[in-house]
Every structure is written in C-alpha cells, then in structure tokens.
CSV table of C-alpha atoms and ligand atoms in Angstrom, one decimal:
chain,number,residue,atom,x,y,z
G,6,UNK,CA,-28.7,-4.7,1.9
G,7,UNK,CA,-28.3,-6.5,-1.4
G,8,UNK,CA,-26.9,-9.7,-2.0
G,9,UNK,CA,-23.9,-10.9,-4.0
G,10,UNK,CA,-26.5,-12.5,-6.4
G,11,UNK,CA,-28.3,-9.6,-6.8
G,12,UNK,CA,-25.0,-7.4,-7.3
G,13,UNK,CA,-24.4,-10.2,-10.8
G,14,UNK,CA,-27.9,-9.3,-11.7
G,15,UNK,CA,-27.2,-6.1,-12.0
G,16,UNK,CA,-24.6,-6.5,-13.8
G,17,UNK,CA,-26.2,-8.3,-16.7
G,18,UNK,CA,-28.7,-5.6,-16.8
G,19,UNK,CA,-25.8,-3.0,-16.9
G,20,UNK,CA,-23.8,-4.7,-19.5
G,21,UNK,CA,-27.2,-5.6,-21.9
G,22,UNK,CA,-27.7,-1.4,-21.0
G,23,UNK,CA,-24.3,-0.7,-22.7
G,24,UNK,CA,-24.3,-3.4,-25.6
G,25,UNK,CA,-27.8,-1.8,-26.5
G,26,UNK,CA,-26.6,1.3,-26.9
G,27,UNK,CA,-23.6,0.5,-28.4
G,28,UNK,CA,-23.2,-3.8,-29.4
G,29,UNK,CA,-19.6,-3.2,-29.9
G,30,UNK,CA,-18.8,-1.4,-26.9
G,31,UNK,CA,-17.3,-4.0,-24.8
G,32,UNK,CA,-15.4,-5.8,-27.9
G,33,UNK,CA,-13.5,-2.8,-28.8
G,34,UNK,CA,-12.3,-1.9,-25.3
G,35,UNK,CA,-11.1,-5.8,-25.2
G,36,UNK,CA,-8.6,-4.6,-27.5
G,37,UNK,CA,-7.4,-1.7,-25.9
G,38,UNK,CA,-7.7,1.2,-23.1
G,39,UNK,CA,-6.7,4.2,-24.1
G,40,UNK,CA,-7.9,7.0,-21.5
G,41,UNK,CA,-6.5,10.3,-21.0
G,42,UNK,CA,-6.6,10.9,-17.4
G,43,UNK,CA,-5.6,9.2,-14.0
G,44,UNK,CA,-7.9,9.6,-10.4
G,45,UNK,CA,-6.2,9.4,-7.8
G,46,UNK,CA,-8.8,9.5,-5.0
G,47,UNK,CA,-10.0,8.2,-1.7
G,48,UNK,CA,-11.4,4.3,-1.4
G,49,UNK,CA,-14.6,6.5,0.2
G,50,UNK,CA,-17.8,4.5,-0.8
G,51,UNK,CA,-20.0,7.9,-1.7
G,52,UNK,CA,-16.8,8.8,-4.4
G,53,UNK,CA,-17.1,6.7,-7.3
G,54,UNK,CA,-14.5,8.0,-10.1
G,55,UNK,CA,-16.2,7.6,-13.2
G,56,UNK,CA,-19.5,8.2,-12.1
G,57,UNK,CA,-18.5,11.7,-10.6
G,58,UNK,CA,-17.4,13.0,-14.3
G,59,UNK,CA,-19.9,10.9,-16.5
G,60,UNK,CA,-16.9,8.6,-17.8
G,61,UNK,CA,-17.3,5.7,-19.4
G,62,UNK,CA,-15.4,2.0,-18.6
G,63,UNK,CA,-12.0,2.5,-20.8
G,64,UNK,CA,-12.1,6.5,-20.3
G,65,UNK,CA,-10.4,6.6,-16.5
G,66,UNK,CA,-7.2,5.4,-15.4
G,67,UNK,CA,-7.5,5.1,-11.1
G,68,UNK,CA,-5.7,4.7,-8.5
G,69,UNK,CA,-7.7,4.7,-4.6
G,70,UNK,CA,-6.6,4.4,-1.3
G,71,UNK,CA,-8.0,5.9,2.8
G,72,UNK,CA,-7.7,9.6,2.2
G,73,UNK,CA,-6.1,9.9,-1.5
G,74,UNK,CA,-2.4,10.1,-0.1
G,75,UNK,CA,1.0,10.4,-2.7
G,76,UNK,CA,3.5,8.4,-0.3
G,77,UNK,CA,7.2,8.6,-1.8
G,78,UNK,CA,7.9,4.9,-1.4
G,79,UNK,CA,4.5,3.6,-2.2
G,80,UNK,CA,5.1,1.1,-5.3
G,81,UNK,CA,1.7,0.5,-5.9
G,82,UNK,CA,0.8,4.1,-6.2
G,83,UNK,CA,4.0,4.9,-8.0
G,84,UNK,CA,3.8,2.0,-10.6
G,85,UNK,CA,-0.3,3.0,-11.5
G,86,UNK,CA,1.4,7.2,-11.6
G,87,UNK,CA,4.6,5.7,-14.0
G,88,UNK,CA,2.4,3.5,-16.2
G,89,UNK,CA,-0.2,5.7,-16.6
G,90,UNK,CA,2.8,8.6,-17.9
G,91,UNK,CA,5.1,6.7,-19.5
G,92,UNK,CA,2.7,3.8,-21.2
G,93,UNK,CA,-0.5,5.0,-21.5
G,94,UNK,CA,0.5,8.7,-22.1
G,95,UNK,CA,-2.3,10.3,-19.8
G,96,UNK,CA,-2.4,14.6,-20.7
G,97,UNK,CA,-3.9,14.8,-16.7
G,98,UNK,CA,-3.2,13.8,-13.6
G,99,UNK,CA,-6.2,14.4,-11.2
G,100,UNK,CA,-5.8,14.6,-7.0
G,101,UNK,CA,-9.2,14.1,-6.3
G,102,UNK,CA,-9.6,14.7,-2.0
G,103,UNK,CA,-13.3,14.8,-0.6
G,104,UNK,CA,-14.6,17.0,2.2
G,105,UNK,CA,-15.9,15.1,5.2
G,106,UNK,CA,-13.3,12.7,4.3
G,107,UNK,CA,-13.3,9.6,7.3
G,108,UNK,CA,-9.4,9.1,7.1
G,109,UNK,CA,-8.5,13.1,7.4
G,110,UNK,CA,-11.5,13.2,10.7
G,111,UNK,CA,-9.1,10.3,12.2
G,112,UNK,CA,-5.9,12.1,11.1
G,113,UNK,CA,-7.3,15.4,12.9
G,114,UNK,CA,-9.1,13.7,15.7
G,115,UNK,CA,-5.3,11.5,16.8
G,116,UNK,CA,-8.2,8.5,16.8
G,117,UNK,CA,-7.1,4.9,17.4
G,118,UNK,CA,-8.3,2.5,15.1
G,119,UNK,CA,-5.3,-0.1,14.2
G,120,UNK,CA,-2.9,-0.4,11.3
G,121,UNK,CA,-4.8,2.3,9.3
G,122,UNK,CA,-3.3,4.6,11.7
G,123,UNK,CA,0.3,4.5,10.5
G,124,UNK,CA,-1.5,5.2,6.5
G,125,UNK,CA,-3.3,8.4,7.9
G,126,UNK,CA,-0.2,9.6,9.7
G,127,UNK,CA,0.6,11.0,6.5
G,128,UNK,CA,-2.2,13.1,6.8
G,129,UNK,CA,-0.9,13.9,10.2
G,130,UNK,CA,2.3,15.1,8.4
G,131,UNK,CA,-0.1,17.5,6.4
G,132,UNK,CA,-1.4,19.0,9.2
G,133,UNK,CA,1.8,19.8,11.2
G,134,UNK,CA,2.9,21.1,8.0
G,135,UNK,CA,0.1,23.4,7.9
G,136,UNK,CA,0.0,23.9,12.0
G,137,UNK,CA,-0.5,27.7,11.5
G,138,UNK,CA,-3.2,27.4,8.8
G,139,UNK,CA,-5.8,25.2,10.7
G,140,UNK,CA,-5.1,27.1,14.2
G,141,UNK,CA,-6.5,29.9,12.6
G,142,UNK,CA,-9.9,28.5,12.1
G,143,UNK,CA,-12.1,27.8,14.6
G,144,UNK,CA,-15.3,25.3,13.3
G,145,UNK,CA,-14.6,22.1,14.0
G,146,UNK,CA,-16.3,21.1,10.6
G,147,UNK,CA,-14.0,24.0,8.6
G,148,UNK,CA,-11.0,23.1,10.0
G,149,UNK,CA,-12.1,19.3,8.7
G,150,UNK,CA,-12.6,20.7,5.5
G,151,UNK,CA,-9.5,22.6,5.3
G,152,UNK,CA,-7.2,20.1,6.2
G,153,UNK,CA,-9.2,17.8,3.3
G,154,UNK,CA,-7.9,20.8,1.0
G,155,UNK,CA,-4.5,21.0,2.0
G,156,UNK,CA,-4.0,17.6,2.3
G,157,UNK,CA,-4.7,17.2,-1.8
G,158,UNK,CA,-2.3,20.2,-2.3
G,159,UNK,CA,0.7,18.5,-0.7
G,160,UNK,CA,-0.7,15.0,-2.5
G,161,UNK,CA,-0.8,17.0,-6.1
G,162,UNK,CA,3.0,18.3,-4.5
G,163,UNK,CA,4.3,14.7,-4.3
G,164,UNK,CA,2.6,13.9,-7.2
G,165,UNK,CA,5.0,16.6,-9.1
G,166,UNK,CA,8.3,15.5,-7.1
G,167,UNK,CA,8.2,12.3,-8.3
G,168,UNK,CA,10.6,10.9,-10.8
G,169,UNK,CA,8.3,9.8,-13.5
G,170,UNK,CA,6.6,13.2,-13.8
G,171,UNK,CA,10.5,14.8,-13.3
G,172,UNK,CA,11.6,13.0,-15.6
G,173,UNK,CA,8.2,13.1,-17.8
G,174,UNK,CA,8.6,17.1,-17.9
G,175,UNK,CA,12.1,16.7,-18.7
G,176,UNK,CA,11.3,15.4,-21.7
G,177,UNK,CA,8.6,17.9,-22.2
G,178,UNK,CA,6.0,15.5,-22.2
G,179,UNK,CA,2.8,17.1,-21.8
G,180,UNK,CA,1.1,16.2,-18.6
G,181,UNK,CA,-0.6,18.3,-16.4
G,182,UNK,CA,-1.2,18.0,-12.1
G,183,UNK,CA,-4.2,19.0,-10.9
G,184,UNK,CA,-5.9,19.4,-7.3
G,185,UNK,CA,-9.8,18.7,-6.8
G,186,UNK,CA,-12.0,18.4,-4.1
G,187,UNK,CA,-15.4,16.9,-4.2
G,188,UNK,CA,-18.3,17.9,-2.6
G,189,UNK,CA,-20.5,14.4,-0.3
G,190,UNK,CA,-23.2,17.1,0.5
G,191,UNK,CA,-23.7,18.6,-3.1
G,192,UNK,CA,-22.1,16.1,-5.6
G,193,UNK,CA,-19.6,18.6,-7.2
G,194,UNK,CA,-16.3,18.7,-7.7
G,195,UNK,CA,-13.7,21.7,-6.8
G,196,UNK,CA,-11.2,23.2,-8.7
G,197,UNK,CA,-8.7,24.1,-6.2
G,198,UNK,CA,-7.1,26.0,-8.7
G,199,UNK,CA,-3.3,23.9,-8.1
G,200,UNK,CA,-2.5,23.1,-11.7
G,201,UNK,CA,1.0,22.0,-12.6
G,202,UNK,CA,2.1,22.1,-15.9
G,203,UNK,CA,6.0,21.6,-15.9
G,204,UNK,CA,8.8,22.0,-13.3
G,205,UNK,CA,9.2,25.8,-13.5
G,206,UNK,CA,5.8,26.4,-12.2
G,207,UNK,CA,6.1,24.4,-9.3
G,208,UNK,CA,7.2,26.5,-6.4
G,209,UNK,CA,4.7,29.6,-7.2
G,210,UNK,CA,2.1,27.2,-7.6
G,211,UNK,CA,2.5,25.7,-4.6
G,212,UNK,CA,2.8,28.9,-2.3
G,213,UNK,CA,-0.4,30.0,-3.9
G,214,UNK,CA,-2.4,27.2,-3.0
G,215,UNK,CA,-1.0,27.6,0.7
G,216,UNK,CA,-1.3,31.2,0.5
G,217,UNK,CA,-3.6,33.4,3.0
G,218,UNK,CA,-5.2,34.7,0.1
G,219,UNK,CA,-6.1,31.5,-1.2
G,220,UNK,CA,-7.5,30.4,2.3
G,221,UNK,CA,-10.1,33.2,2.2
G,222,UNK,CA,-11.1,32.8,-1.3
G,223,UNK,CA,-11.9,29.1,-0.4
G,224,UNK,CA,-14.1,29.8,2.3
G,225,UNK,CA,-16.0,33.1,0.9
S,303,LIG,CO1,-12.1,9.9,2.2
C-alpha cells in the first residue's frame, strides 16, 4: 500500500517527466483545454480513461460514476454531457462500460449493499428491459458480460435522447455517440459497433445493437 506522501512523490516525478519532454506543456494547458472527446465510464479502479487510449492531460473530457449509467435527471452527468457539446464542442461522445463490471454483478446478483443500490437499479432497469436476451444464455460469467454490453447500449440510448444532443443534432452540430466496452482481462477496448451520428439514425441503430444477430456476433 503506498502512502499519501508517496502518491506527491510521484507526482513531482510525473510532472518533471512531462516538463522534460515538453517544458511548456503544463503552461499552455493553463490557458486552455480544448479536447475533442468526452468518457463517460465507470469509477472502476482497473479503468483509467486516459491511460486506456494513450491521451494526454487536456486531450479527455470525463465524466465517471458505479457502472457508467446515463440517468435522465442526473444534473451532474447532464451538465459535464451539455458543456462538453455546447462549450467545448466535443466531435465524440464515448460510452465506455467494462466487462466484469462490480456494479452490473450487484445489479444481476439483486445483492444488498446500501444506498448504491437505488444507483445500480438502473442497471436493474437494463436487464428487465432485456429479460429475453440474458434468459437465453446460460454462463453465469456470459450473462455478466452481456448485461455489461447492453447496459452501454441503452446508456449510449440516453445519451442520444437527451436534449443537448437533440437539440445539438438539430442544429446539425457534428457529434457523434458511440458504445465501447473494455476488456479487465486483456486491456482492450470494444467497438460495440452502436455509433450515432444524428437523429435519423437512431431507431435502426438501436435495434441493431439489440438485435439476435448482433448477440451472436459478440460472442463468436
Ligand atoms: Co464497473
């Protein structure tokens, strides 16, 4: 276990790491940010945004919380999703779930552990939603898995219904939705193929990335 102290050494050694390589890195990004994309992934320890896709500090807009959820009525998700649109004009939006995700096990296992279980019953919603889809498989571990999937797909769908990106594609603004998932046991991410592009595209999109089809390509 390190220390705190040892956590601000680090640090030093980090930031003398970066000035070395570039002695006005950290002055310029004191003037601005300007990154093109926006995470929106789980508080998971083992997913670290920026590390995942080699960004540097000033190239990631993020947003965390337990199990990368889109709630309606979440103002602090809502307000990171409207400035990152409307201010700093972000071309994608990027649903990043994770398999062998804690807060979808506790979703799918109906486990008890305190206020966190009114956050995951969204995830709960998910896989009602998707009853038919997940009684179909029968490994434990897949149907984990799965509902980690479809659980970014209707995150990426909430994503899309919400007024700033309505309104956003209204204006023709060009901003794109996507759906990843990232692999703990191999370090990579997935495309689940769930891009969203403007309104119009919506709907099909949607029903292909619940489609049958869809479900065996993911697991061949
Ligand atoms: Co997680």
């Amino acid at each position: 276990m390190k220390t705190l102290q040892q956590l601000i050494y680090s640090n030093r050694r980090w930031a003398e790491w970066i000035s070395a390589r570039d002695p006005n890195f950290f002055q310029k990004l004191a003037d601005q940010q300007n990154p093109q994309y926006l995470w929106i992934g789980c508080s998971d320890s083992r997913v670290p945004a920026n590390e995942i896709v080699g960004l540097m500090p000033g190239e990631l807009f993020v947003h965390r919380n337990v199990a990368n959820v889109v709630v309606h009525t979440d103002l602090n998700c809502l307000s990171v999703i409207q400035y990152a649109v409307d201010v700093l004009k972000v071309t994608d939006i990027i649903i990043v779930g994770h398999y062998r995700c804690g807060g979808v096990k506790s979703a799918l296992m109906r486990e008890k552990q305190g206020l966190i279980d009114n956050w995951l019953r969204h995830v709960q919603d998910v896989m009602v939603k998707h009853e038919r889809i997940l009684a179909k498989i029968e490994g434990f571990t897949e149907k984990w898995d799965r509902l980690c999937e479809l659980n970014v797909v209707e995150q990426v769908l909430n994503v899309c219904q919400t007024t700033v990106l309505q309104e956003a594609w209204e204006r023709r603004q060009d901003v794109t939705v996507h759906g990843w998932v990232y692999g703990i046991e191999d370090g990579l991410v997935h495309d689940l193929g769930f891009s969203v592009t403007n309104q119009e595209e919506l709907t099909a999109a949607y029903r292909n990335a619940i489609s049958e089809e869809r479900q065996k390509v993911v697991w061949e």
